[in-house]
Coordinates of C-alpha atoms and ligand atoms in Angstrom, one line a residue:
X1 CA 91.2 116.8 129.1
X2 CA 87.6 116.8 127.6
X3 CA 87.5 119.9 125.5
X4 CA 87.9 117.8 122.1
X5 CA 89.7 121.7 120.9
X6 CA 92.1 121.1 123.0
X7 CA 92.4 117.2 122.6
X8 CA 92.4 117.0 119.4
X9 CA 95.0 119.5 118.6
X10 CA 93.4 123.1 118.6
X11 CA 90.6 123.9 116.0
X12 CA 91.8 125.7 112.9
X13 CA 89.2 127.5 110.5
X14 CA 90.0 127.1 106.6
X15 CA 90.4 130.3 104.8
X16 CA 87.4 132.1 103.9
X17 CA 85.2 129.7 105.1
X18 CA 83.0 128.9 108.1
X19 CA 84.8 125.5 108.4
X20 CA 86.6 125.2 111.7
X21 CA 87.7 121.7 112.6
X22 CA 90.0 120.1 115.2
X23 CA 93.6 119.9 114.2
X24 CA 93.0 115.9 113.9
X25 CA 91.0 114.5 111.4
X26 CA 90.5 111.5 109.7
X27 CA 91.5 109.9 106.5
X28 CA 89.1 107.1 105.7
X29 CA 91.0 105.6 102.4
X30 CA 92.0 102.5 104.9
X31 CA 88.2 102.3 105.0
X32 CA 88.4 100.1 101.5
X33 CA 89.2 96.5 100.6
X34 CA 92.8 95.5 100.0
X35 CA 94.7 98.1 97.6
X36 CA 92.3 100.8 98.1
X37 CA 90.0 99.0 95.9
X38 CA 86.1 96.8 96.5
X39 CA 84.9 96.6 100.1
X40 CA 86.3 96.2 103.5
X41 CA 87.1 92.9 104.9
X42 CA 84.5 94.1 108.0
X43 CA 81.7 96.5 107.1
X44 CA 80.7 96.7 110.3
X45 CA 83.8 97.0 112.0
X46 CA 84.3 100.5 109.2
X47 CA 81.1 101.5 110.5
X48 CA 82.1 101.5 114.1
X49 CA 85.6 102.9 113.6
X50 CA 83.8 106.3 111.4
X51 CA 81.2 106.9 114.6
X52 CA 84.0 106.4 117.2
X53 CA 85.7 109.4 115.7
X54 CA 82.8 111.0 115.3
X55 CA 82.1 110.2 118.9
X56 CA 85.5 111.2 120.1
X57 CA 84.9 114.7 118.5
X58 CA 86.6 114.3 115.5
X59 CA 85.1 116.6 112.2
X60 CA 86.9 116.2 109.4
X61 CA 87.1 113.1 107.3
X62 CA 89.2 112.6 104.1
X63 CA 87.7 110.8 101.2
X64 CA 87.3 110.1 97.4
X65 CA 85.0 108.9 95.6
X66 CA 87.7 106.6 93.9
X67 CA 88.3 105.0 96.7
X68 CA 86.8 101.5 96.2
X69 CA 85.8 102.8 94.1
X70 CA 82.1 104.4 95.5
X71 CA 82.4 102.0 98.7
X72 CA 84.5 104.5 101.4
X73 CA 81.7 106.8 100.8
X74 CA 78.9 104.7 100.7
X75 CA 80.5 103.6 104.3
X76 CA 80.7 107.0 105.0
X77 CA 76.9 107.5 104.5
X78 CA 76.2 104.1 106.1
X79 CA 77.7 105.4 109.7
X80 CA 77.5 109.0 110.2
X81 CA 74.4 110.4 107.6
X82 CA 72.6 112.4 108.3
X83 CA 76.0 114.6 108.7
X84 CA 76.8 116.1 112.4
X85 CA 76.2 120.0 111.3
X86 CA 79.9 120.6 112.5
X87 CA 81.6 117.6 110.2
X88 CA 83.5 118.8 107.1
X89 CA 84.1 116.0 104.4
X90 CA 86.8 116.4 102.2
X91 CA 87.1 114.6 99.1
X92 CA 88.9 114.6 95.6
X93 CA 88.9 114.3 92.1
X94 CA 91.4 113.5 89.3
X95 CA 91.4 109.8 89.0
X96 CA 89.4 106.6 88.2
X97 CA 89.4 102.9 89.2
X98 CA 88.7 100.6 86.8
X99 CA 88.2 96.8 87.1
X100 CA 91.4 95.8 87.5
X101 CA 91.7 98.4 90.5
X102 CA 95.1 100.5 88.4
X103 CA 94.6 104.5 88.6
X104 CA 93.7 106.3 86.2
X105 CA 93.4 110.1 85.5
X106 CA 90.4 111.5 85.4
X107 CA 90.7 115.1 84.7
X108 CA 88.8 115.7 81.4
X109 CA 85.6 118.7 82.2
X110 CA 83.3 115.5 81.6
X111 CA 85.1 113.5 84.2
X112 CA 85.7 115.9 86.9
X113 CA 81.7 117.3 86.9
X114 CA 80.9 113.0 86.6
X115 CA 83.1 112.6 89.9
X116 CA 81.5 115.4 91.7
X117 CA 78.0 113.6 91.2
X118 CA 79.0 110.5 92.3
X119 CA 80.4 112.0 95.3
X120 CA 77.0 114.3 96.0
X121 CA 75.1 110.7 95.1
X122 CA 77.2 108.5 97.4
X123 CA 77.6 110.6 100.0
X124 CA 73.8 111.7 100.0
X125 CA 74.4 115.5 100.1
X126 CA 73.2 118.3 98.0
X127 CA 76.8 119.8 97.5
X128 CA 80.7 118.9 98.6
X129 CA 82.3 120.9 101.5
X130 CA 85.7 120.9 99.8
X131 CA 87.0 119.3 97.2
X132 CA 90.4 119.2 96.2
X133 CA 91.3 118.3 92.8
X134 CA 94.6 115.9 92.7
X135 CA 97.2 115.8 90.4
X136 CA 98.7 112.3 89.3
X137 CA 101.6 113.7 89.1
X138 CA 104.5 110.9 88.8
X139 CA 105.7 108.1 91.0
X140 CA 108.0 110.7 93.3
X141 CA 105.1 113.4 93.7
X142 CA 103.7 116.5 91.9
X143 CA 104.8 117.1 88.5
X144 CA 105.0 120.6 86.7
X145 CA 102.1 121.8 84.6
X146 CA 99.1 123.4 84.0
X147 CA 96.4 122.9 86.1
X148 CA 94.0 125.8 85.0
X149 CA 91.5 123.7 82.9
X150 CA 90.7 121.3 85.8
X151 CA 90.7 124.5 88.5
X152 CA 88.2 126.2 86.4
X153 CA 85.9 123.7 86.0
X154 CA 85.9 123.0 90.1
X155 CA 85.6 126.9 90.3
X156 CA 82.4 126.5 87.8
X157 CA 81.2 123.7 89.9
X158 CA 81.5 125.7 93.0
X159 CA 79.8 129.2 90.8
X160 CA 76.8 126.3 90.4
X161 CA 76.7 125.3 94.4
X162 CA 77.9 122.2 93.8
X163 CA 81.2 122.7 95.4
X164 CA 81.4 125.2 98.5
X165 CA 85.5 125.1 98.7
X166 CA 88.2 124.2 97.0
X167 CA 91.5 123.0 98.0
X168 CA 94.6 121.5 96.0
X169 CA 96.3 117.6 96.5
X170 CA 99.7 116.4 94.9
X171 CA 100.8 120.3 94.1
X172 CA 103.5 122.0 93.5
X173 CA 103.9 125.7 94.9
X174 CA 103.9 127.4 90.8
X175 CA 100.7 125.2 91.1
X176 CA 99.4 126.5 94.1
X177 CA 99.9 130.1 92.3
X178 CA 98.3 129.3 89.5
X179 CA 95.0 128.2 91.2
X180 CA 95.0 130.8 92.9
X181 CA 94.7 133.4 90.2
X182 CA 91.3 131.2 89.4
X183 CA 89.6 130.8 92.6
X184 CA 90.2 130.6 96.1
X185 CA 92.7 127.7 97.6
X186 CA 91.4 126.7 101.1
X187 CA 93.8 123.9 101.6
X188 CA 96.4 121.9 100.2
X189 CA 97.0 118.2 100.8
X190 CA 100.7 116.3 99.7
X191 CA 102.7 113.7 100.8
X192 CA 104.3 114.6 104.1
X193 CA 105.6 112.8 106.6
X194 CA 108.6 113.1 109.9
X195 CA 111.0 110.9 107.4
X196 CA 109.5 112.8 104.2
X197 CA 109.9 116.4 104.0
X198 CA 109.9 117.6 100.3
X199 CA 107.4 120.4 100.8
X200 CA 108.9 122.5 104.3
X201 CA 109.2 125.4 102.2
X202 CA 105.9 125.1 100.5
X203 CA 103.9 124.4 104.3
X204 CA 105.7 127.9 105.6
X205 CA 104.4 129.6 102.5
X206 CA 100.6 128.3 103.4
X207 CA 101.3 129.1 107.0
X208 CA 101.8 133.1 106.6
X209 CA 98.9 132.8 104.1
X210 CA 96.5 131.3 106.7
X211 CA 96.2 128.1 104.1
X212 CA 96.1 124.5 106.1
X213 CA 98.7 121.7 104.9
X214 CA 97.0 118.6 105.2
X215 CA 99.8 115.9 105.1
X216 CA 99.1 112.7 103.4
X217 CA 100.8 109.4 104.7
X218 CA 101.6 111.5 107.8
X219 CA 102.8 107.9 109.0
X220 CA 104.2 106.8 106.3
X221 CA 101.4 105.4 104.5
X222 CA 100.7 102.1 102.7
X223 CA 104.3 100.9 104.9
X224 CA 104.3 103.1 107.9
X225 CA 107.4 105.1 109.6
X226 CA 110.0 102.5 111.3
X227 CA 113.4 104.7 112.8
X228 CA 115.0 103.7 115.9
X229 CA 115.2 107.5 116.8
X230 CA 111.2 107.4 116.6
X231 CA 111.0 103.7 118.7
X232 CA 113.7 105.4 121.1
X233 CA 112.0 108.8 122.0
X234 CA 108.8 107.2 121.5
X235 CA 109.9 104.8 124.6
X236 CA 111.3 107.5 126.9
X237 CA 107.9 109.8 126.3
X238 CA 105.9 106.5 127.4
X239 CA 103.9 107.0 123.7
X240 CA 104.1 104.8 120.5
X241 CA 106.2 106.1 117.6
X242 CA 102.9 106.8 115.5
X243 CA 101.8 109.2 118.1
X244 CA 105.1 110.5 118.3
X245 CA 105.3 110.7 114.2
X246 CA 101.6 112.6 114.2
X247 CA 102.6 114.6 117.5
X248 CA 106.0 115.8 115.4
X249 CA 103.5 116.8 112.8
X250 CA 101.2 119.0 115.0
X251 CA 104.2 121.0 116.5
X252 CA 105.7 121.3 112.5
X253 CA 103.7 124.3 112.0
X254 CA 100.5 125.6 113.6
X255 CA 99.0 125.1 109.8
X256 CA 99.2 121.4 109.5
X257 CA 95.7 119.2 109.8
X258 CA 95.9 115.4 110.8
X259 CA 93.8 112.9 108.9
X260 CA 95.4 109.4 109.9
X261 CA 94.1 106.7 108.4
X262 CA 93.6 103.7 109.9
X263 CA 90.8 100.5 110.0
X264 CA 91.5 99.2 113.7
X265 CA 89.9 101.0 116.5
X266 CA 92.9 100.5 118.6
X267 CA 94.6 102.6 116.1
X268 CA 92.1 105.2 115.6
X269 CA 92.2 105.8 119.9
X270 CA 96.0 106.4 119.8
X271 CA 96.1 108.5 116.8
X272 CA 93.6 110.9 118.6
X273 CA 95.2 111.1 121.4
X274 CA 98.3 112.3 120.0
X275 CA 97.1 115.7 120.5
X276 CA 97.9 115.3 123.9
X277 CA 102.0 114.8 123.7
X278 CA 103.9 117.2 123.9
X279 CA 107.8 117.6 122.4
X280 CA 110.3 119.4 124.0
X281 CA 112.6 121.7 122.0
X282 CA 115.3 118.7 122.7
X283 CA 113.2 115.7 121.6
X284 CA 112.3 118.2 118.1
X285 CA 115.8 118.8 117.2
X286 CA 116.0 114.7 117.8
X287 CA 113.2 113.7 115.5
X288 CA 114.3 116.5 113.0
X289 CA 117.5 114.3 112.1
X290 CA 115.1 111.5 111.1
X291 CA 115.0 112.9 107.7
X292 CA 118.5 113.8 107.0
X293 CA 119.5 110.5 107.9
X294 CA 117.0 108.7 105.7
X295 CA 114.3 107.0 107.7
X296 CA 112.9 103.7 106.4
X297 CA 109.0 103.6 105.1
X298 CA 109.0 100.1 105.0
Ligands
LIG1 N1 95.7 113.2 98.3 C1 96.2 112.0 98.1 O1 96.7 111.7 97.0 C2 96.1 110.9 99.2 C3 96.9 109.8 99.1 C4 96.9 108.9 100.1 C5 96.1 109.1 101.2 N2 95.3 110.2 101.2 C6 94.4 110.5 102.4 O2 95.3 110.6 103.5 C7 94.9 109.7 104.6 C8 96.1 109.3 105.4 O3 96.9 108.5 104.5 P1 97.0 106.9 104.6 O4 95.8 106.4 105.4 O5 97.3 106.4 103.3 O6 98.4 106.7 105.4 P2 98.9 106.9 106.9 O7 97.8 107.6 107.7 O8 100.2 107.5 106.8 O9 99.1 105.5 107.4 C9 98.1 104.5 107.3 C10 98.8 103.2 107.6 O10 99.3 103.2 109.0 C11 98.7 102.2 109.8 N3 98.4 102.9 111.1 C12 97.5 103.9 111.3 N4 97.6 104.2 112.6 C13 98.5 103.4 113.2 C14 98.9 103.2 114.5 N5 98.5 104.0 115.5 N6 99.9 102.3 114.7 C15 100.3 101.5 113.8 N7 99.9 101.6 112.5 C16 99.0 102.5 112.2 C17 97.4 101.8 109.0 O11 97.1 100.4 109.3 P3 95.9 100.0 110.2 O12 94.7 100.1 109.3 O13 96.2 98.6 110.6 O14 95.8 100.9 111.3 C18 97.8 102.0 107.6 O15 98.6 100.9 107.1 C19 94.1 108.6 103.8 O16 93.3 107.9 104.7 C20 93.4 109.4 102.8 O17 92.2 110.0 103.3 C21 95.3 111.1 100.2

């Protein structure tokens, strides 16, 4: 199969935009040091992995500025500027790294226009594709309240040409609402995963509204997936359980965008081609009891 549309997933076009991308992405967080924070152990061996997926047809990479902070997207510029005309990069704002590598918010009007310029600097572009502005929330997920001071000063940005699109990460659904009433959403991106499954309701909701749900730690981040139901029908489909965890994912909902992350190449292959598995009704209704019966993320 060597239409990368149909390899990689399908394409999908954000809402209101003239962004369409392949159903698989990637996330380039892993692209960091150790805890998300100074650079990675191999800088060449980052470089290699972002042009492979570039190579493999992949166009859309997830990234922060606060990720090394500065370093995933000087990386990013490093391998891939200038920009394939078909790439969408993604990025966010709402946080800060400082030297002792804890998060921060960063949400203040000063803060969020500060963290869109060192994104346009960094990345070496004249104005963000998306950018989705992320809640910190509390240690479980999103947390309930206002989000209009930090929307409208993205939807400024965005009136200025600085940003093009915005989308929404670590959200709840009143959030998504409220946003909305501000400026367009064009995608929202929360923790997701086969074993955690908090937002079902809120990824049907996008889907009749033609929003994408980008899933984050689709394998189960920082400690990915382990369930013997994944091992077991990973082994009878002849697949590993990550591609059977991101393969779960793309039949989920026509509306949900992949953006693995990973920092081995061996990785990156088999997370691509996990476009190319398909899940029978039975093997669905298998990996469907992985929630209820409390898969381990560690
Ligand atoms: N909005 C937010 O708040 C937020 C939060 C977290 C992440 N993100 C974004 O979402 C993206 C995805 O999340 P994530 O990278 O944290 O977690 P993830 O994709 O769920 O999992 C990454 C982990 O899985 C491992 N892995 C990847 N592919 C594998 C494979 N085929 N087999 C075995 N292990 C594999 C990686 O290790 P190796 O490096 O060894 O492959 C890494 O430890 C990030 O890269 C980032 O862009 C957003």
């Amino acid at each position: 199969m060597s239409n990368p549309d149909a390899r990689l997933g399908g394409p999908f076009t954000f809402p209101g935009t003239s962004f369409t991308v392949h159903r698989i992405g990637y996330g380039a967080m892993q692209l960091a040091g150790p805890g998300v924070f100074g650079p990675p152990k191999d800088q060449d061996a980052a470089v290699g992995i972002l042009r492979e997926a570039i190579a493999s047809g992949v166009n859309h990479i997830d990234t922060s500025d606060y990720y090394g902070p500065h370093i995933t997207n000087q990386v990013i510029r490093k391998a891939l500027h200038p920009y394939p005309e078909n790439l969408v990069i993604v990025t966010k704002l709402g946080a800060r790294r400082p030297p002792d590598g804890s998060w921060l918010p960063a949400i203040s009007p000063g803060e969020l226009t500060a963290g869109v310029h060192d994104n346009l600097r960094n990345l070496g572009i004249d104005a963000l594709d998306i950018v989705n502005y992320r809640t910190m929330g509390s240690i479980h997920g999103p947390a309930e309240g206002s989000i209009t001071e930090q929307v409208t000063v993205l939807a400024d940005l965005k009136q200025k040409g600085l940003i093009r699109h915005i989308g929404l990460s670590n959200v709840t659904a009143a959030q998504v609402a409220e946003a909305q009433a501000i400026t367009d959403i064009v995608c929202v991106q929360n923790n997701y995963n086969l074993a955690f499954r908090g937002d079902d309701t809120l990824i049907d909701a996008l889907a009749r509204q033609g929003i994408p749900y980008v899933p984050f730690f689709p394998l189960g981040g920082f400690t990915p997936l382990q369930s013997s139901t994944l091992s077991s029908v990973a082994g009878r489909l002849g697949a590993t359980a990550m591609q059977v965890a991101l393969a779960w994912l793309l039949h989920r909902s026509p509306n949900i965008l992949l953006i693995p992350g990973t920092s081995s190449l061996t990785h990156l292959r088999e997370n691509l081609a996990s476009g190319q598995l398909t899940l029978s009704s039975q093997v669905l209704a298998e990996l469907d009891g992985i929630a209820g019966a409390g898969a381990a993320t560690h």
